[in-house]
Short mmCIF file of C-alpha atoms and ligand atoms in Angstrom, two decimals:
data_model
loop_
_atom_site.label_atom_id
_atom_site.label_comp_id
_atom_site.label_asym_id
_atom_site.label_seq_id
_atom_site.Cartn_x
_atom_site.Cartn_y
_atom_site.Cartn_z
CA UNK H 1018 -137.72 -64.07 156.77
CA UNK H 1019 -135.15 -66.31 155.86
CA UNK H 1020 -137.10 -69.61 155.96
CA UNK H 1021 -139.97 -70.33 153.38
CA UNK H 1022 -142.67 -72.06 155.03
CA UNK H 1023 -145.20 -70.74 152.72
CA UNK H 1024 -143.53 -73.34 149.64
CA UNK H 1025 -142.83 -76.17 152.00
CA UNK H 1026 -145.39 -78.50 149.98
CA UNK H 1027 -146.19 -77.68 146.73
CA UNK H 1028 -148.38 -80.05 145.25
CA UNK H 1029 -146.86 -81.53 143.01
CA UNK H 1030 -143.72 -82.16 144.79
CA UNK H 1031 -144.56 -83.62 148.08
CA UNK H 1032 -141.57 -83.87 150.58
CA UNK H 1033 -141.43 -87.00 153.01
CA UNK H 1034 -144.11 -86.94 155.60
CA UNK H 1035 -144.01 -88.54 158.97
CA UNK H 1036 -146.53 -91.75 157.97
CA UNK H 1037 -143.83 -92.05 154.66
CA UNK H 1038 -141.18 -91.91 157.14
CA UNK H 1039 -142.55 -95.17 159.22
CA UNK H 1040 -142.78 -97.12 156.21
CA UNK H 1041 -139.37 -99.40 156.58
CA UNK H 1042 -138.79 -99.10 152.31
CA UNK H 1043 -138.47 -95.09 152.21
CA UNK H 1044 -134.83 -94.99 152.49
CA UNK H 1045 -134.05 -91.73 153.68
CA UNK H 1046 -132.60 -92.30 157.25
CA UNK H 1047 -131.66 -89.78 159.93
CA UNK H 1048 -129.83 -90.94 163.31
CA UNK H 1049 -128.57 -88.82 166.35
CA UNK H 1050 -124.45 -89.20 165.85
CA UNK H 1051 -122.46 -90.80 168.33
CA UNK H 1052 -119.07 -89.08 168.60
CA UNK H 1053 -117.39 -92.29 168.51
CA UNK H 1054 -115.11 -92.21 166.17
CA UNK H 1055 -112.08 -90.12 164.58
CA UNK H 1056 -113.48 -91.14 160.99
CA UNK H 1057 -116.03 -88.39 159.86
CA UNK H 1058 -117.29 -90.98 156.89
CA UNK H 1059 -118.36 -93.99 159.72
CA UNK H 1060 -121.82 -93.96 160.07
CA UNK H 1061 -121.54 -92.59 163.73
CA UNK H 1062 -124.49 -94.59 165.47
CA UNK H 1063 -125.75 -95.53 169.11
CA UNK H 1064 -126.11 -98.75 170.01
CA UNK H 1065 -129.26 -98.84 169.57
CA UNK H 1066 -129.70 -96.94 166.73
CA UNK H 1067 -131.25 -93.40 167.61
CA UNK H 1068 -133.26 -92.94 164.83
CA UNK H 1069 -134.76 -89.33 164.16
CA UNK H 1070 -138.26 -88.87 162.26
CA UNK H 1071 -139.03 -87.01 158.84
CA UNK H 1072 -141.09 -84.76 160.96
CA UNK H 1073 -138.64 -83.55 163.58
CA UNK H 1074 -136.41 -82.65 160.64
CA UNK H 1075 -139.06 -80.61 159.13
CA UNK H 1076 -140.02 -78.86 162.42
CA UNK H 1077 -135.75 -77.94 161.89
CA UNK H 1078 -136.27 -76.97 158.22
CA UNK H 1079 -134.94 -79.71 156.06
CA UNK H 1080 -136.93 -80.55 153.23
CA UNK H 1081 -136.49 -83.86 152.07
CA UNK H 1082 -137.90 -85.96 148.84
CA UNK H 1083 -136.65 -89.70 147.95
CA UNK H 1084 -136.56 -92.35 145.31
CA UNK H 1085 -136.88 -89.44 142.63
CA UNK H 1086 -135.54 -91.21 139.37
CA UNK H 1087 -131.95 -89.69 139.04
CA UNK H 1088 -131.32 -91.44 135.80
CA UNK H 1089 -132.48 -88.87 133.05
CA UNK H 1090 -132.71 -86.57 135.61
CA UNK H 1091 -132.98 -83.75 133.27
CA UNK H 1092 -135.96 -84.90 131.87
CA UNK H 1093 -137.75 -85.92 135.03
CA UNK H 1094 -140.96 -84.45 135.58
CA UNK H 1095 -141.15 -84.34 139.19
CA UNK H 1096 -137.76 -83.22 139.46
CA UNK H 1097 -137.89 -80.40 137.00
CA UNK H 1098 -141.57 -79.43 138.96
CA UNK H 1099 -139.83 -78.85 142.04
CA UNK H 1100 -137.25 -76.52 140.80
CA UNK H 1101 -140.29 -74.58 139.23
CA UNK H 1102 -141.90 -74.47 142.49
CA UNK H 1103 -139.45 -73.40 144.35
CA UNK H 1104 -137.40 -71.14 141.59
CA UNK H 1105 -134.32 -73.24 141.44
CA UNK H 1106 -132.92 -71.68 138.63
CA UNK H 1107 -129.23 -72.53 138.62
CA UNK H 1108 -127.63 -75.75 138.95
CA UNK H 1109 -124.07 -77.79 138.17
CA UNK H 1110 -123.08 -81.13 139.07
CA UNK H 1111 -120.34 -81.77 141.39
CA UNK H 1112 -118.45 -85.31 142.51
CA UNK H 1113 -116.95 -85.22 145.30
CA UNK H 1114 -114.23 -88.31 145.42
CA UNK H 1115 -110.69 -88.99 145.42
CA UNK H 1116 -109.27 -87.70 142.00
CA UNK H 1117 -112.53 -86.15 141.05
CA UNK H 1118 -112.76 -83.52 143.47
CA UNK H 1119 -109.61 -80.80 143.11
CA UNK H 1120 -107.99 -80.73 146.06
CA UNK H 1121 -109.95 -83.26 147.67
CA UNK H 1122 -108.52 -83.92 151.16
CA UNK H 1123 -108.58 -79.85 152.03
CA UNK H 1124 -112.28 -79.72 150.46
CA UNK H 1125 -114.15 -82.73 152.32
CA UNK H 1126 -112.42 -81.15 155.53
CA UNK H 1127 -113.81 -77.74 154.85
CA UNK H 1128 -117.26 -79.53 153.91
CA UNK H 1129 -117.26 -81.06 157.12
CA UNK H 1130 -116.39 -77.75 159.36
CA UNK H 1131 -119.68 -76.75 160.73
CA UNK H 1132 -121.26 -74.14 158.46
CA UNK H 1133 -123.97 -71.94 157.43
CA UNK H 1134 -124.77 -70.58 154.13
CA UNK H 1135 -127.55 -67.10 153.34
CA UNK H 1136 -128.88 -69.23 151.37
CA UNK H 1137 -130.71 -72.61 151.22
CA UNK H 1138 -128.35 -75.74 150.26
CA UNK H 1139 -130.24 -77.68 147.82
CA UNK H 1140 -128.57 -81.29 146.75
CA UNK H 1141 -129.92 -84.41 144.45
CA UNK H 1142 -128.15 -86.93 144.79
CA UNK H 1143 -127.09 -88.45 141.51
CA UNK H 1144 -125.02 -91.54 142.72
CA UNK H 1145 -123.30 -92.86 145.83
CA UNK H 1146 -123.88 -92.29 149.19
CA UNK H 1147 -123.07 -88.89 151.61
CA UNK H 1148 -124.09 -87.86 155.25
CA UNK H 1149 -125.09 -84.65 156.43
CA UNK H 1150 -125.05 -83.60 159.70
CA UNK H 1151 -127.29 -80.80 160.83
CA UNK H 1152 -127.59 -79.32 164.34
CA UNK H 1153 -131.00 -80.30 166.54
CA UNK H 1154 -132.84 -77.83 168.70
CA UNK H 1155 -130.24 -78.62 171.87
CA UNK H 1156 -127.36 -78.77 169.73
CA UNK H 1157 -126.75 -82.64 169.33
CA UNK H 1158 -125.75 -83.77 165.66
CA UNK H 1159 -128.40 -85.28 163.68
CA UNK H 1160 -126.81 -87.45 161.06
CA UNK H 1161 -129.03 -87.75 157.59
CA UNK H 1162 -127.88 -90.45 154.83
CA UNK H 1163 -128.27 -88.85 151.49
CA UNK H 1164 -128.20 -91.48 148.19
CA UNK H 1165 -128.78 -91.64 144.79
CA UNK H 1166 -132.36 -90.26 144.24
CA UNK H 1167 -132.63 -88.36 147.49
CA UNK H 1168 -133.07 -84.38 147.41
CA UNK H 1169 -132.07 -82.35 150.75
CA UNK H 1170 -132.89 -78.33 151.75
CA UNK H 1171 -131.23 -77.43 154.08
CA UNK H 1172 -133.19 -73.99 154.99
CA UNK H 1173 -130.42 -70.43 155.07
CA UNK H 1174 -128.89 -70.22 158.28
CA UNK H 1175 -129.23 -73.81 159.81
CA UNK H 1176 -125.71 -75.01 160.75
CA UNK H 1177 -124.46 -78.52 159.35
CA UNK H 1178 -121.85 -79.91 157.82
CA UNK H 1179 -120.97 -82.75 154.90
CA UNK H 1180 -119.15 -85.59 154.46
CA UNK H 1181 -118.80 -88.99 152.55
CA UNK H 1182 -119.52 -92.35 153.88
CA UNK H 1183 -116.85 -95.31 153.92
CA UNK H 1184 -117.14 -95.81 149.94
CA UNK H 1185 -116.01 -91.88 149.11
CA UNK H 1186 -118.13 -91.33 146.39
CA UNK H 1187 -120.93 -89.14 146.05
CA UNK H 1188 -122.27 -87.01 142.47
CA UNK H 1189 -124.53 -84.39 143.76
CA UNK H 1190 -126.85 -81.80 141.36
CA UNK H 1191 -126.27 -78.64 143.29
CA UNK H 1192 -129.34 -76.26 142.68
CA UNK H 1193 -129.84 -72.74 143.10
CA UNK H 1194 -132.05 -69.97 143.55
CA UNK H 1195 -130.13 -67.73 141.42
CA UNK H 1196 -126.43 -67.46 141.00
CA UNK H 1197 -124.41 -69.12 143.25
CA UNK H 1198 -122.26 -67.92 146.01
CA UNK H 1199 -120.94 -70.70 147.12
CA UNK H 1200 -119.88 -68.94 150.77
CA UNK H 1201 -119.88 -70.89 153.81
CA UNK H 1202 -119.59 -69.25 156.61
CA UNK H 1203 -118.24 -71.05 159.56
CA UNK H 1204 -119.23 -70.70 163.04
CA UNK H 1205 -117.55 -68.45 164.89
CA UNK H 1206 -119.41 -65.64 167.29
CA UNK H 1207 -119.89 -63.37 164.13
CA UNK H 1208 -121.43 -65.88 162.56
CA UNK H 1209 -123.81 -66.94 165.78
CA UNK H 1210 -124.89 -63.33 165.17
CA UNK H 1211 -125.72 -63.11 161.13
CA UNK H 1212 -129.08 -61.81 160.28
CA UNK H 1213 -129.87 -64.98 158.83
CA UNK H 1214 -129.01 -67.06 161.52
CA UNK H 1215 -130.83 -64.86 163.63
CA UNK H 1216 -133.58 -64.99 161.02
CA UNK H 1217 -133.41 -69.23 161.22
CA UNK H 1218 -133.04 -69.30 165.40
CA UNK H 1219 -136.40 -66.97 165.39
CA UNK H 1220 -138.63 -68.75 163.43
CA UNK H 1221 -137.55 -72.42 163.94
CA UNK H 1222 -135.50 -72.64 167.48
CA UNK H 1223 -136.83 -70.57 169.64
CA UNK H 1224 -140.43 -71.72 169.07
CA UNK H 1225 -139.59 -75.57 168.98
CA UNK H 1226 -137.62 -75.24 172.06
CA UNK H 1227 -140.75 -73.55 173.97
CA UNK H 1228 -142.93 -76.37 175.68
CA UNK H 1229 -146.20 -75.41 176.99
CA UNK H 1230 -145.25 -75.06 180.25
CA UNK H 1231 -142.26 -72.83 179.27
CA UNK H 1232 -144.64 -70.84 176.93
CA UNK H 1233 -146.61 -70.68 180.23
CA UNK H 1234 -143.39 -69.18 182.48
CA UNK H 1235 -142.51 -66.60 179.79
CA UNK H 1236 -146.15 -65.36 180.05
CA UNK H 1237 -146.20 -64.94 183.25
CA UNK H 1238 -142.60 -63.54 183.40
CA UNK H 1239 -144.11 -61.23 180.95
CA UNK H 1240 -147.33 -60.40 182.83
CA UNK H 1241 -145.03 -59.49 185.47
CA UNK H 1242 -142.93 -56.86 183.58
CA UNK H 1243 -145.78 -55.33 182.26
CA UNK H 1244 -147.04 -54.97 185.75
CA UNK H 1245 -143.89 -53.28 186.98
CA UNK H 1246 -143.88 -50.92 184.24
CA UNK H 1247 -147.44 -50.25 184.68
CA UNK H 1248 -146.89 -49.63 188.31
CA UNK H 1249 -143.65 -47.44 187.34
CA UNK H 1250 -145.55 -45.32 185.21
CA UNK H 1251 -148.23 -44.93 187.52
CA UNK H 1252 -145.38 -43.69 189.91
CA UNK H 1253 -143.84 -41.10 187.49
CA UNK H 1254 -147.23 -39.71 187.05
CA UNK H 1255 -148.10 -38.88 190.07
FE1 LIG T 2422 -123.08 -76.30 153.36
#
């Protein structure tokens, strides 16, 4: 099973809960994006804002945790609890903006190509200010603001994609369950049909997308084919 469920709230490292995320102060923000505009790093809003809840990103698999103290972050507690928790055991910092980055225009536009990874992409956000963008249950872009103190999971197999906002500046702790890969596998129809996408449609898609009276068609739809096989095998043995 490619998404933990069983570690989603240690506790001692509580991620963002629905009540946190009606409290106007908790800053972490997610918004359906508006295709509006050529520029990836514009916030991409409707007008009004369509905001998206903490728990709807959960029910998609993103962890998230805010106003962790990223100064010191070595030292921090909390921090260094979650990694425990959930066996982050490798990490490097990264800052992604012009002249700090290598190559920086061809990287942000690979960042931002829709992408999965076999693994879970784990970010704390040590200054600035990124978005990223992670597919909802019918597809649409949900965009999330990540800034300085905020930590994102994105679970294995969930397709998003990253880029700066408007100020291009963002210094990221990238953590790791292990040794990195640091593979991202864009979509194409291989990709649609990775174990681990597979793994991520199964447990989170598929079950979301069911409402009770769809739950109630496929019963019946199943009722039915276990009926005709019955029958058929009634048939065969006579
Ligand atoms: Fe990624």
């Amino acid at each position: 099973m490619a998404v933990d469920t069983s570690m989603r709230t240690p506790s001692a490292a509580t991620p963002q809960t629905k009540q946190e995320s009606e409290n106007p102060t908790v800053p972490i923000k997610a918004w359906y994006y508006n295709d509006n505009d050529d520029l990836p790093s514009k916030p991409h809003q409707y007008s009004p804002n369509r905001e998206v809840s903490i728990d709807h990103l959960q029910k998609l698999g993103v962890l998230t945790w805010t106003q962790i103290e990223a100064d010191g972050y070595e030292n921090n507690r909390f921090l260094n609890k979650i990694k425990a928790v959930r066996g982050y055991n490798y990490e490097e910092v990264l800052t992604v903006a012009p002249g700090k980055l290598p190559n920086f225009e061809a990287n942000t536009k690979k960042f931002f190509m829709e992408h999965l990874h076999d693994h879970e992409e784990i970010r704390f956000i040590l200054d600035g200010i990124g978005y990223e963008d992670v597919r909802d249950f019918d597809g649409q872009w949900i965009r999330i603001e990540i800034k300085k103190g905020d930590l994102i999971v994105l679970p294995p197999g969930m397709y998003h994609r990253f880029t700066l906002d408007e100020k291009q500046y963002l210094k990221a702790l990238l953590l790791y369950q292990g040794t990195p890969k640091r593979i991202q596998f864009e979509k194409y129809p291989e990709t649609d049909s990775m174990e681990v996408r597979l793994d991520y449609v199964q447990s989170v898609l598929e079950r979301e997308l069911q409402s009770p009276s769809e739950r109630q068609l496929i019963s019946e739809s199943m009722n039915q084919v276990l009926a005709a096989t019955t029958k058929a095998m009634e048939v065969i043995t006579v």
